[in-house]
Coordinates of C-alpha atoms in Angstrom, one line a residue:
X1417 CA 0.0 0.0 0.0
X1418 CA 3.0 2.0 0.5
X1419 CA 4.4 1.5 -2.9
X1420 CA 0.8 2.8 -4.4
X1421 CA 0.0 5.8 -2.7
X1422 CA 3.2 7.7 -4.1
X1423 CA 2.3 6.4 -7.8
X1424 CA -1.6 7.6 -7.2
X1425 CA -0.3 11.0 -6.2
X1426 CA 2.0 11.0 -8.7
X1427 CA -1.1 10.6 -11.4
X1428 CA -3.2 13.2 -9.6
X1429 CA -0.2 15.6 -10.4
X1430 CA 0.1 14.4 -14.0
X1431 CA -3.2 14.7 -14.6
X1432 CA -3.5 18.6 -13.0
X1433 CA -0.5 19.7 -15.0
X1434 CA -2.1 18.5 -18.5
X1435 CA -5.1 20.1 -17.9
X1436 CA -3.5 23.5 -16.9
X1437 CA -1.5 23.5 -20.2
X1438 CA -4.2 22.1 -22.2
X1439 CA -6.3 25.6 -20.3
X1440 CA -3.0 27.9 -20.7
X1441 CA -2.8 26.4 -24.5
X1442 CA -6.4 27.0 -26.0
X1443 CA -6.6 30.3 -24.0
X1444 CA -3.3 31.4 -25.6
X1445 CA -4.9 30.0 -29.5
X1446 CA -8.2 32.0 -28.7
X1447 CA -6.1 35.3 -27.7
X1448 CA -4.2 34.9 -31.0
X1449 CA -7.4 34.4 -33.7
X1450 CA -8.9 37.5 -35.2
X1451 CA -11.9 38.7 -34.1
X1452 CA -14.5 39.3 -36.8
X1453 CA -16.5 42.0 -36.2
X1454 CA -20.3 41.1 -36.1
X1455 CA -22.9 43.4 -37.8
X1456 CA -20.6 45.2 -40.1
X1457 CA -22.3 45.2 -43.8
X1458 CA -20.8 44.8 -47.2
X1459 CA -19.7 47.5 -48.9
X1460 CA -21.7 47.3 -52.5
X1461 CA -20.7 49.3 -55.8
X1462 CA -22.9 50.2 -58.3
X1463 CA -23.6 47.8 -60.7
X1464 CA -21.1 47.6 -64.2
X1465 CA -22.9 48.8 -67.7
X1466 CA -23.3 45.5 -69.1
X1467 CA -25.4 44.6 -65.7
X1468 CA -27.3 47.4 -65.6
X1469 CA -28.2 47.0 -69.3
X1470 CA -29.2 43.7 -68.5
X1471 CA -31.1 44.0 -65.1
X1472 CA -33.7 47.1 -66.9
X1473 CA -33.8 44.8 -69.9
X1474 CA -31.5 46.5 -72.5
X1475 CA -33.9 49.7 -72.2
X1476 CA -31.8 52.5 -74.3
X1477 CA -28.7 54.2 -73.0
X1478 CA -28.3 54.4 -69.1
X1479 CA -27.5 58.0 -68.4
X1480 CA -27.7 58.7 -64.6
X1481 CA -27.0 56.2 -61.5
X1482 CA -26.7 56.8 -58.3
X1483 CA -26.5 54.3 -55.3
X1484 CA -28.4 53.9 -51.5
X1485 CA -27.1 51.8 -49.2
X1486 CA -28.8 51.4 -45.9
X1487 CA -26.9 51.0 -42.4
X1488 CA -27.9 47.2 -42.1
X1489 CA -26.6 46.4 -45.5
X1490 CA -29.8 46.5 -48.1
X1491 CA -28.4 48.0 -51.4
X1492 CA -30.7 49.6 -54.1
X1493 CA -29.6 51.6 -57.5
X1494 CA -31.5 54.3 -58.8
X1495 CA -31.3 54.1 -62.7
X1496 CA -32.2 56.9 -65.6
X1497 CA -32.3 55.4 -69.0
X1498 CA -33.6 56.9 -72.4
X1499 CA -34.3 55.7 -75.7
X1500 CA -34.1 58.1 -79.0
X1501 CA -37.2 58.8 -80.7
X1502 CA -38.2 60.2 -84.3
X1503 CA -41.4 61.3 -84.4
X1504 CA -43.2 63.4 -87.5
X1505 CA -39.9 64.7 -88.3
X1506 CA -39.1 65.5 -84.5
X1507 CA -35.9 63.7 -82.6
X1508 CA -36.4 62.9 -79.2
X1509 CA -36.3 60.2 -76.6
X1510 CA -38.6 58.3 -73.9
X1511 CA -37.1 58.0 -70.4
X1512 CA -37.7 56.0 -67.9
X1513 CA -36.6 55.8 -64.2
X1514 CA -36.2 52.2 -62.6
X1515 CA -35.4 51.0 -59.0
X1516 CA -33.0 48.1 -58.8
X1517 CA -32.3 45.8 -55.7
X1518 CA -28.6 44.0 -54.7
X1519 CA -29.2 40.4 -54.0
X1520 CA -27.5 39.8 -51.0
X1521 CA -24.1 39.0 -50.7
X1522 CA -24.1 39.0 -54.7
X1523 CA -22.6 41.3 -57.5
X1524 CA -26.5 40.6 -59.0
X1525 CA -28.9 43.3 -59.3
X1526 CA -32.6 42.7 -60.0
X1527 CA -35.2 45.2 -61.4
X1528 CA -38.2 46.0 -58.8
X1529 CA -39.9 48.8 -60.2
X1530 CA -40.0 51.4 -63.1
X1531 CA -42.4 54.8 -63.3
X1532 CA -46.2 53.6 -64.3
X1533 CA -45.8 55.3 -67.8
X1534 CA -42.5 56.2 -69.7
X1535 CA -42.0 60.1 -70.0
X1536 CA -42.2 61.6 -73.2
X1537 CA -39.2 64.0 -74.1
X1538 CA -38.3 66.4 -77.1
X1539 CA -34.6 66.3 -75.9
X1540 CA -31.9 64.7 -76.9
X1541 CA -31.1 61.3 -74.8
X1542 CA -28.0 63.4 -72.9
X1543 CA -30.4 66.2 -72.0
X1544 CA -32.7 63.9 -70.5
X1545 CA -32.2 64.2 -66.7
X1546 CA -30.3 67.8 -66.7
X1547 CA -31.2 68.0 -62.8
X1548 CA -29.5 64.9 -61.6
X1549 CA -30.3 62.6 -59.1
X1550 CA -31.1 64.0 -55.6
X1551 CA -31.4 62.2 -52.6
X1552 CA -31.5 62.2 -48.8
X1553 CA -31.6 59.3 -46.3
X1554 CA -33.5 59.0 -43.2
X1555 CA -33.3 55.9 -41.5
X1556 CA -34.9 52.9 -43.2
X1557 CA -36.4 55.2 -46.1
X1558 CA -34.8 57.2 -48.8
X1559 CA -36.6 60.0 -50.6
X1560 CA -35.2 60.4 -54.4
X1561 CA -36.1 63.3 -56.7
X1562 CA -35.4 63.7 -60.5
X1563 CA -36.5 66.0 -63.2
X1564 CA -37.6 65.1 -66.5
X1565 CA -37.9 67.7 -69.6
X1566 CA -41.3 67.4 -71.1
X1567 CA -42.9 68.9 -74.2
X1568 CA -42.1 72.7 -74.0
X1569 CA -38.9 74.3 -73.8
X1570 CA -38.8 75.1 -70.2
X1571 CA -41.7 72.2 -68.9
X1572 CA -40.8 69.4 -66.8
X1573 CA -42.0 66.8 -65.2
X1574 CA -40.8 66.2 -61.2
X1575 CA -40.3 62.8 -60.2
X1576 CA -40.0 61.8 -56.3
X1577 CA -39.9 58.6 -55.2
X1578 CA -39.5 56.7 -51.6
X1579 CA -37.2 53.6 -51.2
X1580 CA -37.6 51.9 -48.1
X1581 CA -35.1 49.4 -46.7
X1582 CA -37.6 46.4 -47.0
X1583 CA -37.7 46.9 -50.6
X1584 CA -40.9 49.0 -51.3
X1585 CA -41.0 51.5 -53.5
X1586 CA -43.6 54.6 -53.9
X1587 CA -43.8 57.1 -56.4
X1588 CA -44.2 60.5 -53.7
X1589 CA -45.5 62.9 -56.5
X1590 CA -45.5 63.1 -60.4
X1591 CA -46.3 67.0 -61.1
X1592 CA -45.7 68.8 -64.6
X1593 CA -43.7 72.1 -63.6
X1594 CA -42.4 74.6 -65.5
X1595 CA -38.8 75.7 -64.8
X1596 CA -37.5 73.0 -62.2
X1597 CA -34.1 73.3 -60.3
X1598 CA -33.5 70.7 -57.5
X1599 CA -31.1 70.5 -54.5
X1600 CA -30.6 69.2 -51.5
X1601 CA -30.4 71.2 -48.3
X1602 CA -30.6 70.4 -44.3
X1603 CA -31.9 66.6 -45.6
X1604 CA -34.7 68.3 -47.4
X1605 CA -34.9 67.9 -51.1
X1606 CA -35.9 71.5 -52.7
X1607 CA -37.6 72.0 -55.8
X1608 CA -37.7 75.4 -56.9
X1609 CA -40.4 75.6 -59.9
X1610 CA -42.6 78.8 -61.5
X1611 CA -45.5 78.0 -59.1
X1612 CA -43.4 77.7 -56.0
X1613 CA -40.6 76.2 -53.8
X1614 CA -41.4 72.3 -52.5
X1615 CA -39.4 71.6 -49.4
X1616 CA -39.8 67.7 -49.2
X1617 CA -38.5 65.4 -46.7
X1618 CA -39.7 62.3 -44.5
X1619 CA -40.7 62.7 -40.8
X1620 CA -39.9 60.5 -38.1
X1621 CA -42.1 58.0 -39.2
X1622 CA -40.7 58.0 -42.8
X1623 CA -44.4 59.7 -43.6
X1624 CA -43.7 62.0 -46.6
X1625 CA -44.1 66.0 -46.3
X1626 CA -44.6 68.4 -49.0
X1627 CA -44.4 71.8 -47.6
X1628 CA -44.5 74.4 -50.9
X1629 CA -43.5 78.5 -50.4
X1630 CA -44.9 80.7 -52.3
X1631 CA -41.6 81.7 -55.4
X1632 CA -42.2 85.4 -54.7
X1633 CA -40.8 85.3 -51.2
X1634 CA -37.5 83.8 -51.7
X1635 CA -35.2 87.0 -53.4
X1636 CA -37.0 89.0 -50.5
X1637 CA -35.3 86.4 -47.6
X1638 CA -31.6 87.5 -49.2
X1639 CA -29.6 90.7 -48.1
X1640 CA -29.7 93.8 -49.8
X1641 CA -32.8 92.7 -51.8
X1642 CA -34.7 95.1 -53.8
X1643 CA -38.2 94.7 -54.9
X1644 CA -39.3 95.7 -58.0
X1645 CA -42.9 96.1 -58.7
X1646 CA -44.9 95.9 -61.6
X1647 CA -48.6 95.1 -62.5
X1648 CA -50.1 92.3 -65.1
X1649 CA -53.2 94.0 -66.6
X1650 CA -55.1 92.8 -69.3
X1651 CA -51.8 91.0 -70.7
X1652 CA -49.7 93.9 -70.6
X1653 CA -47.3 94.5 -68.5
X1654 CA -47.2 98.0 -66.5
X1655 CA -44.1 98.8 -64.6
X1656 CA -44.7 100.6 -61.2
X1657 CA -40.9 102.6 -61.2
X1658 CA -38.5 103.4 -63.3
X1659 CA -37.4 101.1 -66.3
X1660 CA -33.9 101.4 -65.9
X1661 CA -32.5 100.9 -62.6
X1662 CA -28.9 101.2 -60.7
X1663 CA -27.6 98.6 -58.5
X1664 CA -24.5 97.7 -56.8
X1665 CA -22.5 94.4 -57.2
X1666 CA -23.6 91.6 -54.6
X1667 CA -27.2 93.1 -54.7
X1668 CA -30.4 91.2 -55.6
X1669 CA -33.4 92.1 -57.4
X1670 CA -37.1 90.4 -56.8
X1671 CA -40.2 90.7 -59.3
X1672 CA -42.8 91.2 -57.8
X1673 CA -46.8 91.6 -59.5
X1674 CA -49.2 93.6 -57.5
X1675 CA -51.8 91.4 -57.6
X1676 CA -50.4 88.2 -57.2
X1677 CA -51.1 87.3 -60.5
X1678 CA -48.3 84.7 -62.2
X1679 CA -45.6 85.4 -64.7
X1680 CA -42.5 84.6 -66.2
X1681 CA -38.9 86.5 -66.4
X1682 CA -36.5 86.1 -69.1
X1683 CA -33.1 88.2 -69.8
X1684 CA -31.2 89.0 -73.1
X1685 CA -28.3 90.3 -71.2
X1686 CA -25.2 88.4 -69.4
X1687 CA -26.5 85.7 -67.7
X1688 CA -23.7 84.2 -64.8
X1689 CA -25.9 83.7 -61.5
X1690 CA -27.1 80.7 -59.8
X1691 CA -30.1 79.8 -60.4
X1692 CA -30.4 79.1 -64.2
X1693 CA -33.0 78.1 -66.1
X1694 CA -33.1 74.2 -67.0
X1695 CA -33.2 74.6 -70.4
X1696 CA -32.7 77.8 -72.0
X1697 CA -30.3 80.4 -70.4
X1698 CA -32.9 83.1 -70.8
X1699 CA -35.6 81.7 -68.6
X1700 CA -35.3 82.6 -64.7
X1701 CA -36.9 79.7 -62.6
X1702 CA -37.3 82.1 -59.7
X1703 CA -38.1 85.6 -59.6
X1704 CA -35.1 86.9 -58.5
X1705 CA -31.7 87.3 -59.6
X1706 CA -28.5 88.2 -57.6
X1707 CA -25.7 90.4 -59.5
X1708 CA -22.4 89.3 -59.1
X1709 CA -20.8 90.9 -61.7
X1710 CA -20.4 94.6 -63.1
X1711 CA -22.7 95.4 -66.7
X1712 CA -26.2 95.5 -68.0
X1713 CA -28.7 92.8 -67.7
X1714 CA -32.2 93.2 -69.5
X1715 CA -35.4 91.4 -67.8
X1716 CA -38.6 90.7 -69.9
X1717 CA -41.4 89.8 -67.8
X1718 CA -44.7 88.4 -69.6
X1719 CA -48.0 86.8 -68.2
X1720 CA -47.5 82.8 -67.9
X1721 CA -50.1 82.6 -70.7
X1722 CA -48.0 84.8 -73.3
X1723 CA -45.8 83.2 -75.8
X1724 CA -41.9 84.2 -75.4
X1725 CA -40.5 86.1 -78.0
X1726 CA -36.6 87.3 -78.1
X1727 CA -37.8 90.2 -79.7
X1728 CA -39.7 91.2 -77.0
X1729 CA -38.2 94.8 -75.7
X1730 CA -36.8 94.7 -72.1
X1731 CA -39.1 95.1 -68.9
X1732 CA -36.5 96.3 -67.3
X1733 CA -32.9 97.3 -67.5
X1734 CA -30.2 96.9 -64.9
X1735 CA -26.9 98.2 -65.1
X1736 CA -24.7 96.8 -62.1
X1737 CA -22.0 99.6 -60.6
X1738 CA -19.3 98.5 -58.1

């Protein structure tokens, strides 16, 4: 009994001692593995031309993209494409705006909506979305806007559409405008157009808002604005100052009717400012314009009914001073 008991503690200690390096030896493996961070998503690109060809089914000449990525990984593409028209001797194109969806974990993309009804154009395919693609991101939702020319030379038709994480998609508002600059400001999507200035966003509950300024108040929100009256009456236009008027550099003028009554400005002068019309340098989106430069700059204002002509004497006639 002797003999054992030194050969049974000598076990016990055999066995303690493997155990603590078998302990000491997987702790030190674990220590040395890479962790991989959980949660993180996959970056996604934009899809290639040859896939985006083939995910809106070949549908003319792809000419804006831009991509939305939400924070848990969902990936959608926002696609312009336009096809070139002849019509009755007239070239121009049909465009269409589609919505595609990443497969997960895939380079694939997969087509899950398009607008209702393809938008007529007179313009050339690469005039076909002048405005861009605009977009702001608010949570699980994104809220898109694009502009579309349509029929005359300064119409358009506004597109804004919602793209929620889970995949749905919902055409906001479709609106002809006339005049249509967009931009993106304090994740608001602005749309300033002839019959006023849509501040659009998505609330906390991914609800959309529309919330439309009247255009006559925005040259009178900048600094050393001047207002320059005039009335609409019976078609004609009837100045309430002076035709020709002096202003410094920096300064900004705002046309304003009377009555309320709605118009439309154009200039034959220099034309250098922000805004700028969409689609013909002479036609002023807004009705205001900031000087930035020294020279002479001639407004004609008509009623929205008129028919422009650039033979149309001046309204008014600005010469800008230092």
């Amino acid at each position: 009994m002797k003999k054992i008991l030194p050969l049974i503690v000598l076990l016990i200690i055999s066995l303690i001692g493997g155990g603590f390096y078998f302990a000491f030896h997987t702790s030190k493996n674990t220590i040395l593995q890479p962790t991989k961070q959980a949660g993180t998503p996959r970056k996604v690109s934009l899809p290639d031309s040859e896939t985006l060809e083939n995910a809106i089914a070949q549908y003319g000449i792809v000419a804006k993209t831009s991509l939305i990525q939400f924070n848990t990984g969902e990936a959608y593409a926002v696609v312009c494409s336009a096809v070139s028209t002849y019509d009755n001797g007239e070239s121009g194109s049909n465009a269409q705006i589609f919505v595609l969806r990443n497969i997960a974990n895939t380079d694939n993309w997969q087509m899950i909506w398009k607008l209702p009804k393809e938008l007529k154009t007179i313009w050339s395919v690469d005039g076909d979305f002048p405005t861009g693609i605009n977009k702001v991101m608010n949570g699980d939702s994104a809220l898109v806007a694009i502009g579309v020319p349509q029929g005359i030379k300064d119409g358009a038709a506004l597109n804004v559409v919602q793209i929620n994480k889970n995949g749905e998609v919902i055409l906001q508002k479709r609106e002809e405008v006339s005049g249509l600059n967009i931009s993106v400001k304090d994740n608001n999507l602005i749309a300033i157009t002839d019959s006023g200035i849509h501040q659009m966003s998505l609330n906390t509950d991914n609800v959309f808002t529309d919330i439309i300024q009247a255009p006559i108040q925005v040259g009178q929100e900048k600094s050393n604005n001047t207002n320059i009256y005039f009335t609409l009456q019976n078609g004609s236009i009837i100045p309430n100052s002076d035709k020709n008027i002096t202003i410094k550099v920096g300064s900004t003028v705002t046309f304003v009717e009377s009555t309320g009554k709605k118009f439309s400005v154009y200039t034959n002068g220099f034309y250098k400012d922000d805004p700028v019309g969409m689609y013909e340098t002479f036609y002023l989106k807004v009705p205001y314009f900031t000087f930035k430069e020294t020279g002479k700059v001639d407004f004609i204002i008509v009623s929205q009914n008129e028919v422009f002509s650039e033979n149309h004497p001046p309204t008014y006639s600005v010469n800008v001073v230092k």
